[in-house]
Amino acid sequence: MQTQAHLPESSLEQVIKKIFTSYRITRADQQLFMKTLLSKDTLTAQEQQQIDRVFDALRRGLLRVVD
């Protein structure tokens, strides 16, 4: 699956919503998540909060990592 170089603004929000809807993060989710983050020069406070939420859930074992 190939994604566009310039992802829509809501792309990060969509990835995070998918992760928390299923309480799992797949390798594809991780790649899209990282690609979205790396494509941005700066993050808004809301985006940073969403990212922190994912990492916190991973640390607390609330998300399952699957391939």
PDB file of C-alpha atoms in Angstrom, residues 12 20 26:
ATOM      1  CA  LEU A  12      -3.133  11.723  11.992  1.00  0.00           C
ATOM      2  CA  PHE A  20      -8.302   3.410  19.642  1.00  0.00           C
ATOM      3  CA  THR A  26      -0.681  -2.904  13.397  1.00  0.00           C
TER       4      THR A  26
END
